[in-house]
């Protein structure tokens, strides 16, 4: 590699850095908010396209910038539409699912979502909870993480963050409330 | 399909070791901040670094030194960007967006939510993820400049005033 090539690479990296920084800044914080599985994939793709276009800048530089621009544009519109219209939101995002509520595992759901009980227990431990009795509800979120809601906090308060669960989960929750 | 020859295999091991060592040295020289994810851009650069490294090793015949140099360049640019934004406020505010208050004082900040394209379900999800159950007892939800949602509980019934959020001028 000679000096000329090094200089070229320097300029290419410098200007692409600034362009990508500018594009990201323009599209806002929401672009990288990882609220569903898809957001994370897009973020990683952006990085991979960026890295690739720098290495193969002779063939791919403008293509790379164009692809980054397009990915950001689509991310922008999908989040814009889903924050304004509930229809797009349900189209683009799965609803969260209830996996465990007040002492009962939902076996069929665990099977359907392919989650072993050991992972539910792991999620509880990660929240610093040692006993299953202390857990009010366990929820599989749309970005593939598991939320654990402690029982003490879920009592004597309306569970208004559970409003967006899918319908089946809601029914099951109602059933188990009736049992008490 | 040809099976990789022994010489190539040894070369690949040598290349991987050399790239690994140079990358560790470059990253160590530039410091921890290079890989900390404090704004939207940092994560992208981190992934790009990984992608450059992977391409470097796979295409070592054409692109080895190019790859190492690109890697070093990205790290240097990241270093310069953070160096400048610590020293000059104007650069800092250019590179980083301000955090946005999305929920505060028992009300959704509809305007901010529309502007940032975040819907209510996402706020609920953020609350559940931090182990809370209800909007009751939540004093504020903030969209940080690295694209994460911070949920602040109001412990001890302490009501936070809008002025308590240090980023609001």
mmCIF file of C-alpha atoms in Angstrom:
data_model
loop_
_atom_site.group_PDB
_atom_site.id
_atom_site.type_symbol
_atom_site.label_atom_id
_atom_site.label_comp_id
_atom_site.label_asym_id
_atom_site.label_seq_id
_atom_site.Cartn_x
_atom_site.Cartn_y
_atom_site.Cartn_z
ATOM 1 C CA UNK A 1 0.000 0.000 0.000
ATOM 2 C CA UNK A 2 1.484 3.352 -1.002
ATOM 3 C CA UNK A 3 1.075 6.825 0.384
ATOM 4 C CA UNK A 4 -1.451 7.815 -2.250
ATOM 5 C CA UNK A 5 -3.724 4.937 -1.369
ATOM 6 C CA UNK A 6 -3.465 5.763 2.324
ATOM 7 C CA UNK A 7 -4.449 9.344 1.628
ATOM 8 C CA UNK A 8 -7.408 8.153 -0.427
ATOM 9 C CA UNK A 9 -8.553 5.840 2.341
ATOM 10 C CA UNK A 10 -8.191 8.652 4.839
ATOM 11 C CA UNK A 11 -10.432 10.964 2.832
ATOM 12 C CA UNK A 12 -12.991 8.242 2.141
ATOM 13 C CA UNK A 13 -13.281 7.272 5.808
ATOM 14 C CA UNK A 14 -13.353 10.864 6.967
ATOM 15 C CA UNK A 15 -16.134 11.965 4.641
ATOM 16 C CA UNK A 16 -18.234 8.822 5.051
ATOM 17 C CA UNK A 17 -17.984 9.212 8.818
ATOM 18 C CA UNK A 18 -19.325 12.732 8.581
ATOM 19 C CA UNK A 19 -22.065 11.806 6.103
ATOM 20 C CA UNK A 20 -23.292 8.839 8.147
ATOM 21 C CA UNK A 21 -23.153 10.886 11.343
ATOM 22 C CA UNK A 22 -25.200 13.584 9.663
ATOM 23 C CA UNK A 23 -27.789 11.143 8.293
ATOM 24 C CA UNK A 24 -28.249 9.484 11.689
ATOM 25 C CA UNK A 25 -28.507 12.785 13.484
ATOM 26 C CA UNK A 26 -31.141 13.846 10.990
ATOM 27 C CA UNK A 27 -33.265 10.756 11.526
ATOM 28 C CA UNK A 28 -33.432 11.229 15.290
ATOM 29 C CA UNK A 29 -33.023 9.192 18.447
ATOM 30 C CA UNK A 30 -35.958 6.939 17.677
ATOM 31 C CA UNK A 31 -34.142 5.210 14.828
ATOM 32 C CA UNK A 32 -31.921 3.379 17.267
ATOM 33 C CA UNK A 33 -34.492 2.764 19.979
ATOM 34 C CA UNK A 34 -34.643 -0.998 20.184
ATOM 35 C CA UNK A 35 -38.272 -1.701 20.907
ATOM 36 C CA UNK A 36 -38.777 -4.684 18.634
ATOM 37 C CA UNK A 37 -36.576 -7.390 17.162
ATOM 38 C CA UNK A 38 -36.535 -5.570 13.849
ATOM 39 C CA UNK A 39 -35.022 -2.349 15.189
ATOM 40 C CA UNK A 40 -31.972 -4.198 16.401
ATOM 41 C CA UNK A 41 -31.428 -5.915 13.049
ATOM 42 C CA UNK A 42 -31.629 -2.558 11.269
ATOM 43 C CA UNK A 43 -29.108 -1.014 13.651
ATOM 44 C CA UNK A 44 -26.648 -3.851 13.093
ATOM 45 C CA UNK A 45 -27.227 -3.727 9.317
ATOM 46 C CA UNK A 46 -26.449 -0.010 9.299
ATOM 47 C CA UNK A 47 -23.133 -0.728 11.004
ATOM 48 C CA UNK A 48 -22.327 -3.622 8.678
ATOM 49 C CA UNK A 49 -23.100 -1.574 5.557
ATOM 50 C CA UNK A 50 -20.958 1.242 6.916
ATOM 51 C CA UNK A 51 -18.005 -1.076 7.601
ATOM 52 C CA UNK A 52 -18.326 -2.824 4.265
ATOM 53 C CA UNK A 53 -18.495 0.310 2.192
ATOM 54 C CA UNK A 54 -15.286 1.589 3.796
ATOM 55 C CA UNK A 55 -13.366 -1.591 3.028
ATOM 56 C CA UNK A 56 -14.623 -1.889 -0.551
ATOM 57 C CA UNK A 57 -14.867 1.826 -1.137
ATOM 58 C CA UNK A 58 -13.808 1.549 -4.783
ATOM 59 C CA UNK A 59 -16.908 -0.377 -5.753
ATOM 60 C CA UNK A 60 -19.344 0.243 -2.954
ATOM 61 C CA UNK A 61 -18.923 3.724 -1.504
ATOM 62 C CA UNK A 62 -21.881 5.510 -3.051
ATOM 63 C CA UNK A 63 -24.002 2.383 -2.971
ATOM 64 C CA UNK A 64 -23.266 2.075 0.748
ATOM 65 C CA UNK A 65 -24.252 5.640 1.525
ATOM 66 C CA UNK A 66 -27.397 5.216 -0.535
ATOM 67 C CA UNK A 67 -28.323 1.998 1.295
ATOM 68 C CA UNK A 68 -27.773 3.638 4.694
ATOM 69 C CA UNK A 69 -29.951 6.519 3.585
ATOM 70 C CA UNK A 70 -32.688 4.130 2.434
ATOM 71 C CA UNK A 71 -32.605 2.038 5.617
ATOM 72 C CA UNK A 72 -32.915 5.177 7.726
ATOM 73 C CA UNK A 73 -35.734 6.443 5.536
ATOM 74 C CA UNK A 74 -37.738 3.216 5.868
ATOM 75 C CA UNK A 75 -37.108 3.098 9.619
ATOM 76 C CA UNK A 76 -38.305 6.680 9.822
ATOM 77 C CA UNK A 77 -41.534 6.004 7.980
ATOM 78 C CA UNK A 78 -42.323 2.746 9.751
ATOM 79 C CA UNK A 79 -41.950 4.388 13.169
ATOM 80 C CA UNK A 80 -43.815 7.475 12.000
ATOM 81 C CA UNK A 81 -46.769 5.431 10.772
ATOM 82 C CA UNK A 82 -46.861 3.107 13.764
ATOM 83 C CA UNK A 83 -46.759 5.970 16.268
ATOM 84 C CA UNK A 84 -49.695 7.624 14.510
ATOM 85 C CA UNK A 85 -51.876 4.760 13.352
ATOM 86 C CA UNK A 86 -52.674 1.780 15.548
ATOM 87 C CA UNK A 87 -53.237 -0.288 12.405
ATOM 88 C CA UNK A 88 -49.595 -0.067 11.329
ATOM 89 C CA UNK A 89 -48.458 -0.675 14.857
ATOM 90 C CA UNK A 90 -50.192 -4.053 14.999
ATOM 91 C CA UNK A 91 -48.955 -4.847 11.511
ATOM 92 C CA UNK A 92 -45.310 -4.122 12.290
ATOM 93 C CA UNK A 93 -45.149 -5.282 15.871
ATOM 94 C CA UNK A 94 -46.274 -8.393 17.684
ATOM 95 C CA UNK A 95 -48.140 -7.842 20.932
ATOM 96 C CA UNK A 96 -46.415 -8.722 24.182
ATOM 97 C CA UNK A 97 -47.448 -12.092 25.612
ATOM 98 C CA UNK A 98 -48.104 -13.120 29.179
ATOM 99 C CA UNK A 99 -45.986 -16.148 30.133
ATOM 100 C CA UNK A 100 -46.629 -16.399 33.848
ATOM 101 C CA UNK A 101 -49.226 -14.800 36.046
ATOM 102 C CA UNK A 102 -49.726 -15.096 39.812
ATOM 103 C CA UNK A 103 -48.126 -18.498 40.275
ATOM 104 C CA UNK A 104 -49.212 -20.253 37.047
ATOM 105 C CA UNK A 105 -47.104 -20.870 33.985
ATOM 106 C CA UNK A 106 -48.952 -20.799 30.675
ATOM 107 C CA UNK A 107 -47.531 -24.063 29.382
ATOM 108 C CA UNK A 108 -48.970 -23.916 25.879
ATOM 109 C CA UNK A 109 -47.698 -20.374 25.366
ATOM 110 C CA UNK A 110 -44.249 -21.294 26.648
ATOM 111 C CA UNK A 111 -44.217 -24.124 24.115
ATOM 112 C CA UNK A 112 -45.498 -21.937 21.314
ATOM 113 C CA UNK A 113 -42.941 -19.214 21.999
ATOM 114 C CA UNK A 114 -40.256 -21.864 22.537
ATOM 115 C CA UNK A 115 -39.229 -20.672 25.990
ATOM 116 C CA UNK A 116 -38.165 -23.261 28.577
ATOM 117 C CA UNK A 117 -39.150 -22.652 32.179
ATOM 118 C CA UNK A 118 -35.484 -22.324 33.074
ATOM 119 C CA UNK A 119 -35.362 -19.109 31.024
ATOM 120 C CA UNK A 120 -38.366 -17.704 32.863
ATOM 121 C CA UNK A 121 -36.586 -18.486 36.115
ATOM 122 C CA UNK A 122 -33.437 -16.869 34.784
ATOM 123 C CA UNK A 123 -35.359 -13.695 33.970
ATOM 124 C CA UNK A 124 -36.687 -13.653 37.538
ATOM 125 C CA UNK A 125 -33.194 -14.050 38.961
ATOM 126 C CA UNK A 126 -31.895 -11.286 36.725
ATOM 127 C CA UNK A 127 -34.441 -8.966 38.339
ATOM 128 C CA UNK A 128 -32.986 -9.920 41.710
ATOM 129 C CA UNK A 129 -35.986 -12.026 42.707
ATOM 130 C CA UNK A 130 -35.268 -15.240 44.605
ATOM 131 C CA UNK A 131 -38.732 -16.689 45.134
ATOM 132 C CA UNK A 132 -41.398 -17.444 42.591
ATOM 133 C CA UNK A 133 -44.053 -16.261 45.052
ATOM 134 C CA UNK A 134 -42.664 -12.743 44.785
ATOM 135 C CA UNK A 135 -43.417 -12.575 41.066
ATOM 136 C CA UNK A 136 -46.677 -11.078 39.837
ATOM 137 C CA UNK A 137 -46.322 -11.554 36.093
ATOM 138 C CA UNK A 138 -43.756 -12.450 33.442
ATOM 139 C CA UNK A 139 -44.108 -11.005 29.968
ATOM 140 C CA UNK A 140 -42.374 -11.717 26.677
ATOM 141 C CA UNK A 141 -41.834 -8.328 25.069
ATOM 142 C CA UNK A 142 -41.858 -7.554 21.359
ATOM 143 C CA UNK A 143 -38.100 -7.083 21.254
ATOM 144 C CA UNK A 144 -37.555 -10.597 22.618
ATOM 145 C CA UNK A 145 -36.671 -9.654 26.182
ATOM 146 C CA UNK A 146 -38.526 -10.977 29.202
ATOM 147 C CA UNK A 147 -39.978 -8.539 31.742
ATOM 148 C CA UNK A 148 -40.611 -9.633 35.299
ATOM 149 C CA UNK A 149 -43.095 -7.656 37.367
ATOM 150 C CA UNK A 150 -42.695 -8.093 41.135
ATOM 151 C CA UNK A 151 -45.862 -8.877 43.049
ATOM 152 C CA UNK A 152 -45.603 -6.204 45.719
ATOM 153 C CA UNK A 153 -45.708 -3.560 43.028
ATOM 154 C CA UNK A 154 -48.558 -5.183 41.120
ATOM 155 C CA UNK A 155 -50.966 -5.219 44.031
ATOM 156 C CA UNK A 156 -53.405 -2.450 44.876
ATOM 157 C CA UNK A 157 -52.627 -0.680 41.641
ATOM 158 C CA UNK A 158 -54.275 -0.920 38.316
ATOM 159 C CA UNK A 159 -52.061 -2.777 35.894
ATOM 160 C CA UNK A 160 -52.282 -0.159 33.198
ATOM 161 C CA UNK A 161 -49.047 -1.194 31.525
ATOM 162 C CA UNK A 162 -50.652 -4.532 30.709
ATOM 163 C CA UNK A 163 -53.260 -2.964 28.441
ATOM 164 C CA UNK A 164 -51.435 -3.797 25.248
ATOM 165 C CA UNK A 165 -51.083 -7.529 25.823
ATOM 166 C CA UNK A 166 -52.524 -9.730 23.119
ATOM 167 C CA UNK A 167 -56.150 -10.750 23.547
ATOM 168 C CA UNK A 168 -55.543 -14.341 24.641
ATOM 169 C CA UNK A 169 -53.195 -13.223 27.388
ATOM 170 C CA UNK A 170 -55.803 -10.808 28.627
ATOM 171 C CA UNK A 171 -58.445 -13.510 28.811
ATOM 172 C CA UNK A 172 -56.164 -15.845 30.698
ATOM 173 C CA UNK A 173 -55.356 -13.092 33.125
ATOM 174 C CA UNK A 174 -59.058 -12.501 33.681
ATOM 175 C CA UNK A 175 -59.668 -16.217 34.264
ATOM 176 C CA UNK A 176 -57.001 -16.459 36.903
ATOM 177 C CA UNK A 177 -58.356 -13.357 38.590
ATOM 178 C CA UNK A 178 -61.777 -15.012 38.810
ATOM 179 C CA UNK A 179 -60.247 -18.054 40.487
ATOM 180 C CA UNK A 180 -58.984 -16.015 43.400
ATOM 181 C CA UNK B 1 -15.177 -26.271 -4.170
ATOM 182 C CA UNK B 2 -11.526 -26.510 -3.250
ATOM 183 C CA UNK B 3 -10.414 -27.472 0.164
ATOM 184 C CA UNK B 4 -8.214 -24.908 1.864
ATOM 185 C CA UNK B 5 -4.531 -25.813 1.622
ATOM 186 C CA UNK B 6 -2.311 -26.211 4.659
ATOM 187 C CA UNK B 7 -0.289 -23.096 3.824
ATOM 188 C CA UNK B 8 -3.450 -21.043 3.499
ATOM 189 C CA UNK B 9 -4.709 -22.362 6.807
ATOM 190 C CA UNK B 10 -1.491 -21.363 8.545
ATOM 191 C CA UNK B 11 -1.569 -17.964 6.828
ATOM 192 C CA UNK B 12 -5.134 -17.405 7.995
ATOM 193 C CA UNK B 13 -4.153 -18.194 11.571
ATOM 194 C CA UNK B 14 -1.244 -15.759 11.355
ATOM 195 C CA UNK B 15 -3.481 -13.089 9.812
ATOM 196 C CA UNK B 16 -6.112 -13.527 12.483
ATOM 197 C CA UNK B 17 -3.523 -13.278 15.249
ATOM 198 C CA UNK B 18 -1.945 -10.180 13.722
ATOM 199 C CA UNK B 19 -5.325 -8.458 13.218
ATOM 200 C CA UNK B 20 -6.480 -9.405 16.688
ATOM 201 C CA UNK B 21 -3.339 -7.992 18.284
ATOM 202 C CA UNK B 22 -3.418 -4.781 16.230
ATOM 203 C CA UNK B 23 -7.066 -4.249 17.021
ATOM 204 C CA UNK B 24 -6.529 -4.745 20.725
ATOM 205 C CA UNK B 25 -3.630 -2.293 20.607
ATOM 206 C CA UNK B 26 -5.601 0.306 18.621
ATOM 207 C CA UNK B 27 -8.600 0.069 20.947
ATOM 208 C CA UNK B 28 -6.474 0.123 24.093
ATOM 209 C CA UNK B 29 -4.609 3.177 22.832
ATOM 210 C CA UNK B 30 -7.813 5.065 22.183
ATOM 211 C CA UNK B 31 -9.454 4.261 25.505
ATOM 212 C CA UNK B 32 -12.725 2.934 26.832
ATOM 213 C CA UNK B 33 -14.794 5.813 25.555
ATOM 214 C CA UNK B 34 -14.467 4.684 21.949
ATOM 215 C CA UNK B 35 -16.740 1.701 22.565
ATOM 216 C CA UNK B 36 -19.094 3.205 25.128
ATOM 217 C CA UNK B 37 -22.497 3.741 23.613
ATOM 218 C CA UNK B 38 -23.517 7.209 24.644
ATOM 219 C CA UNK B 39 -25.187 8.426 21.501
ATOM 220 C CA UNK B 40 -26.877 6.961 18.468
ATOM 221 C CA UNK B 41 -23.733 7.005 16.447
ATOM 222 C CA UNK B 42 -21.443 5.092 18.794
ATOM 223 C CA UNK B 43 -23.258 1.801 18.368
ATOM 224 C CA UNK B 44 -23.177 2.034 14.577
ATOM 225 C CA UNK B 45 -19.444 2.723 14.655
ATOM 226 C CA UNK B 46 -18.912 -0.243 16.990
ATOM 227 C CA UNK B 47 -20.727 -2.559 14.577
ATOM 228 C CA UNK B 48 -18.869 -1.021 11.622
ATOM 229 C CA UNK B 49 -15.575 -1.765 13.409
ATOM 230 C CA UNK B 50 -16.638 -5.386 13.738
ATOM 231 C CA UNK B 51 -17.646 -5.519 10.090
ATOM 232 C CA UNK B 52 -14.316 -4.012 8.983
ATOM 233 C CA UNK B 53 -12.444 -6.560 11.074
ATOM 234 C CA UNK B 54 -14.429 -9.458 9.633
ATOM 235 C CA UNK B 55 -13.917 -8.319 6.037
ATOM 236 C CA UNK B 56 -10.221 -7.743 6.717
ATOM 237 C CA UNK B 57 -9.723 -11.306 7.870
ATOM 238 C CA UNK B 58 -11.843 -12.901 5.153
ATOM 239 C CA UNK B 59 -10.318 -10.868 2.279
ATOM 240 C CA UNK B 60 -6.851 -10.714 3.753
ATOM 241 C CA UNK B 61 -5.267 -11.216 0.320
ATOM 242 C CA UNK B 62 -6.527 -7.918 -1.083
ATOM 243 C CA UNK B 63 -7.526 -5.853 1.851
ATOM 244 C CA UNK B 64 -5.441 -6.666 4.892
ATOM 245 C CA UNK B 65 -3.553 -3.428 5.462
ATOM 246 C CA UNK B 66 -6.457 -1.420 4.084
ATOM 247 C CA UNK B 67 -8.628 -3.031 6.713
ATOM 248 C CA UNK B 68 -6.308 -2.337 9.610
ATOM 249 C CA UNK B 69 -5.896 1.238 8.436
ATOM 250 C CA UNK B 70 -9.660 1.737 8.079
ATOM 251 C CA UNK B 71 -10.151 0.328 11.544
ATOM 252 C CA UNK B 72 -7.547 2.723 12.943
ATOM 253 C CA UNK B 73 -9.113 5.626 11.042
ATOM 254 C CA UNK B 74 -12.574 4.967 12.467
ATOM 255 C CA UNK B 75 -11.155 4.753 15.975
ATOM 256 C CA UNK B 76 -9.208 7.983 15.453
ATOM 257 C CA UNK B 77 -12.318 9.778 14.135
ATOM 258 C CA UNK B 78 -14.377 8.527 17.071
ATOM 259 C CA UNK B 79 -11.594 9.742 19.363
ATOM 260 C CA UNK B 80 -11.503 13.174 17.742
ATOM 261 C CA UNK B 81 -15.295 13.509 17.797
ATOM 262 C CA UNK B 82 -15.507 12.750 21.519
ATOM 263 C CA UNK B 83 -12.404 14.852 22.248
ATOM 264 C CA UNK B 84 -13.991 17.844 20.535
ATOM 265 C CA UNK B 85 -17.434 17.386 22.049
ATOM 266 C CA UNK B 86 -16.002 17.349 25.568
ATOM 267 C CA UNK B 87 -14.112 20.571 24.958
ATOM 268 C CA UNK B 88 -16.499 22.562 22.813
ATOM 269 C CA UNK B 89 -20.144 22.725 23.686
ATOM 270 C CA UNK B 90 -21.189 23.570 20.148
ATOM 271 C CA UNK B 91 -19.568 20.415 18.757
ATOM 272 C CA UNK B 92 -21.177 18.377 21.510
ATOM 273 C CA UNK B 93 -24.663 19.597 20.708
ATOM 274 C CA UNK B 94 -24.059 19.084 17.005
ATOM 275 C CA UNK B 95 -23.035 15.443 17.430
ATOM 276 C CA UNK B 96 -25.537 14.545 20.102
ATOM 277 C CA UNK B 97 -29.244 15.109 20.235
ATOM 278 C CA UNK B 98 -30.863 16.318 23.430
ATOM 279 C CA UNK B 99 -32.803 13.812 25.534
ATOM 280 C CA UNK B 100 -36.570 14.219 25.228
ATOM 281 C CA UNK B 101 -39.150 14.092 28.004
ATOM 282 C CA UNK B 102 -41.981 11.792 26.881
ATOM 283 C CA UNK B 103 -43.990 11.253 30.045
ATOM 284 C CA UNK B 104 -44.055 13.570 32.972
ATOM 285 C CA UNK B 105 -46.370 14.636 35.745
ATOM 286 C CA UNK B 106 -48.963 11.911 34.971
ATOM 287 C CA UNK B 107 -49.378 13.130 31.412
ATOM 288 C CA UNK B 108 -48.106 11.907 28.090
ATOM 289 C CA UNK B 109 -46.154 14.630 26.343
ATOM 290 C CA UNK B 110 -48.035 14.071 23.117
ATOM 291 C CA UNK B 111 -46.106 16.614 21.112
ATOM 292 C CA UNK B 112 -42.739 15.167 22.049
ATOM 293 C CA UNK B 113 -44.014 11.637 21.466
ATOM 294 C CA UNK B 114 -45.198 12.504 17.962
ATOM 295 C CA UNK B 115 -41.980 14.299 17.180
ATOM 296 C CA UNK B 116 -39.840 11.402 18.361
ATOM 297 C CA UNK B 117 -42.193 8.797 16.816
ATOM 298 C CA UNK B 118 -42.697 6.824 20.034
ATOM 299 C CA UNK B 119 -46.096 5.364 20.844
ATOM 300 C CA UNK B 120 -47.763 4.610 24.178
ATOM 301 C CA UNK B 121 -47.226 0.873 23.950
ATOM 302 C CA UNK B 122 -43.514 1.471 23.779
ATOM 303 C CA UNK B 123 -43.674 3.508 26.958
ATOM 304 C CA UNK B 124 -45.606 0.705 28.651
ATOM 305 C CA UNK B 125 -42.988 -1.757 27.490
ATOM 306 C CA UNK B 126 -40.229 0.433 28.908
ATOM 307 C CA UNK B 127 -42.024 0.547 32.276
ATOM 308 C CA UNK B 128 -42.423 -3.230 32.380
ATOM 309 C CA UNK B 129 -38.816 -3.732 31.445
ATOM 310 C CA UNK B 130 -37.670 -1.700 34.414
ATOM 311 C CA UNK B 131 -39.829 -3.881 36.652
ATOM 312 C CA UNK B 132 -42.710 -1.480 37.283
ATOM 313 C CA UNK B 133 -46.316 -2.257 36.691
ATOM 314 C CA UNK B 134 -48.261 0.916 36.371
ATOM 315 C CA UNK B 135 -47.904 4.510 35.306
ATOM 316 C CA UNK B 136 -48.730 5.253 38.895
ATOM 317 C CA UNK B 137 -45.492 5.903 40.723
ATOM 318 C CA UNK B 138 -43.597 6.776 37.576
ATOM 319 C CA UNK B 139 -42.434 10.349 37.619
ATOM 320 C CA UNK B 140 -40.925 10.571 34.146
ATOM 321 C CA UNK B 141 -39.920 8.658 31.022
ATOM 322 C CA UNK B 142 -37.073 10.032 28.970
ATOM 323 C CA UNK B 143 -35.819 9.134 25.509
ATOM 324 C CA UNK B 144 -32.061 9.323 25.858
ATOM 325 C CA UNK B 145 -29.724 10.378 23.079
ATOM 326 C CA UNK B 146 -28.476 6.822 22.615
ATOM 327 C CA UNK B 147 -32.031 5.732 21.817
ATOM 328 C CA UNK B 148 -32.920 4.031 25.097
ATOM 329 C CA UNK B 149 -35.889 4.842 27.297
ATOM 330 C CA UNK B 150 -35.183 5.712 30.921
ATOM 331 C CA UNK B 151 -37.978 5.195 33.434
ATOM 332 C CA UNK B 152 -37.740 7.241 36.631
ATOM 333 C CA UNK B 153 -39.807 6.126 39.572
ATOM 334 C CA UNK B 154 -40.929 8.662 42.107
ATOM 335 C CA UNK B 155 -39.615 7.133 45.291
ATOM 336 C CA UNK B 156 -40.679 8.481 48.677
ATOM 337 C CA UNK B 157 -43.513 10.322 46.959
ATOM 338 C CA UNK B 158 -41.012 12.930 45.989
ATOM 339 C CA UNK B 159 -42.437 14.935 43.132
ATOM 340 C CA UNK B 160 -39.876 16.014 40.623
ATOM 341 C CA UNK B 161 -40.270 19.462 39.189
ATOM 342 C CA UNK B 162 -39.718 20.055 35.526
ATOM 343 C CA UNK B 163 -36.618 22.032 36.411
ATOM 344 C CA UNK B 164 -35.137 18.944 38.061
ATOM 345 C CA UNK B 165 -34.432 17.444 34.684
ATOM 346 C CA UNK B 166 -30.990 18.780 34.173
ATOM 347 C CA UNK B 167 -31.090 18.702 30.400
ATOM 348 C CA UNK B 168 -33.993 21.104 30.052
ATOM 349 C CA UNK B 169 -32.666 24.604 29.579
#
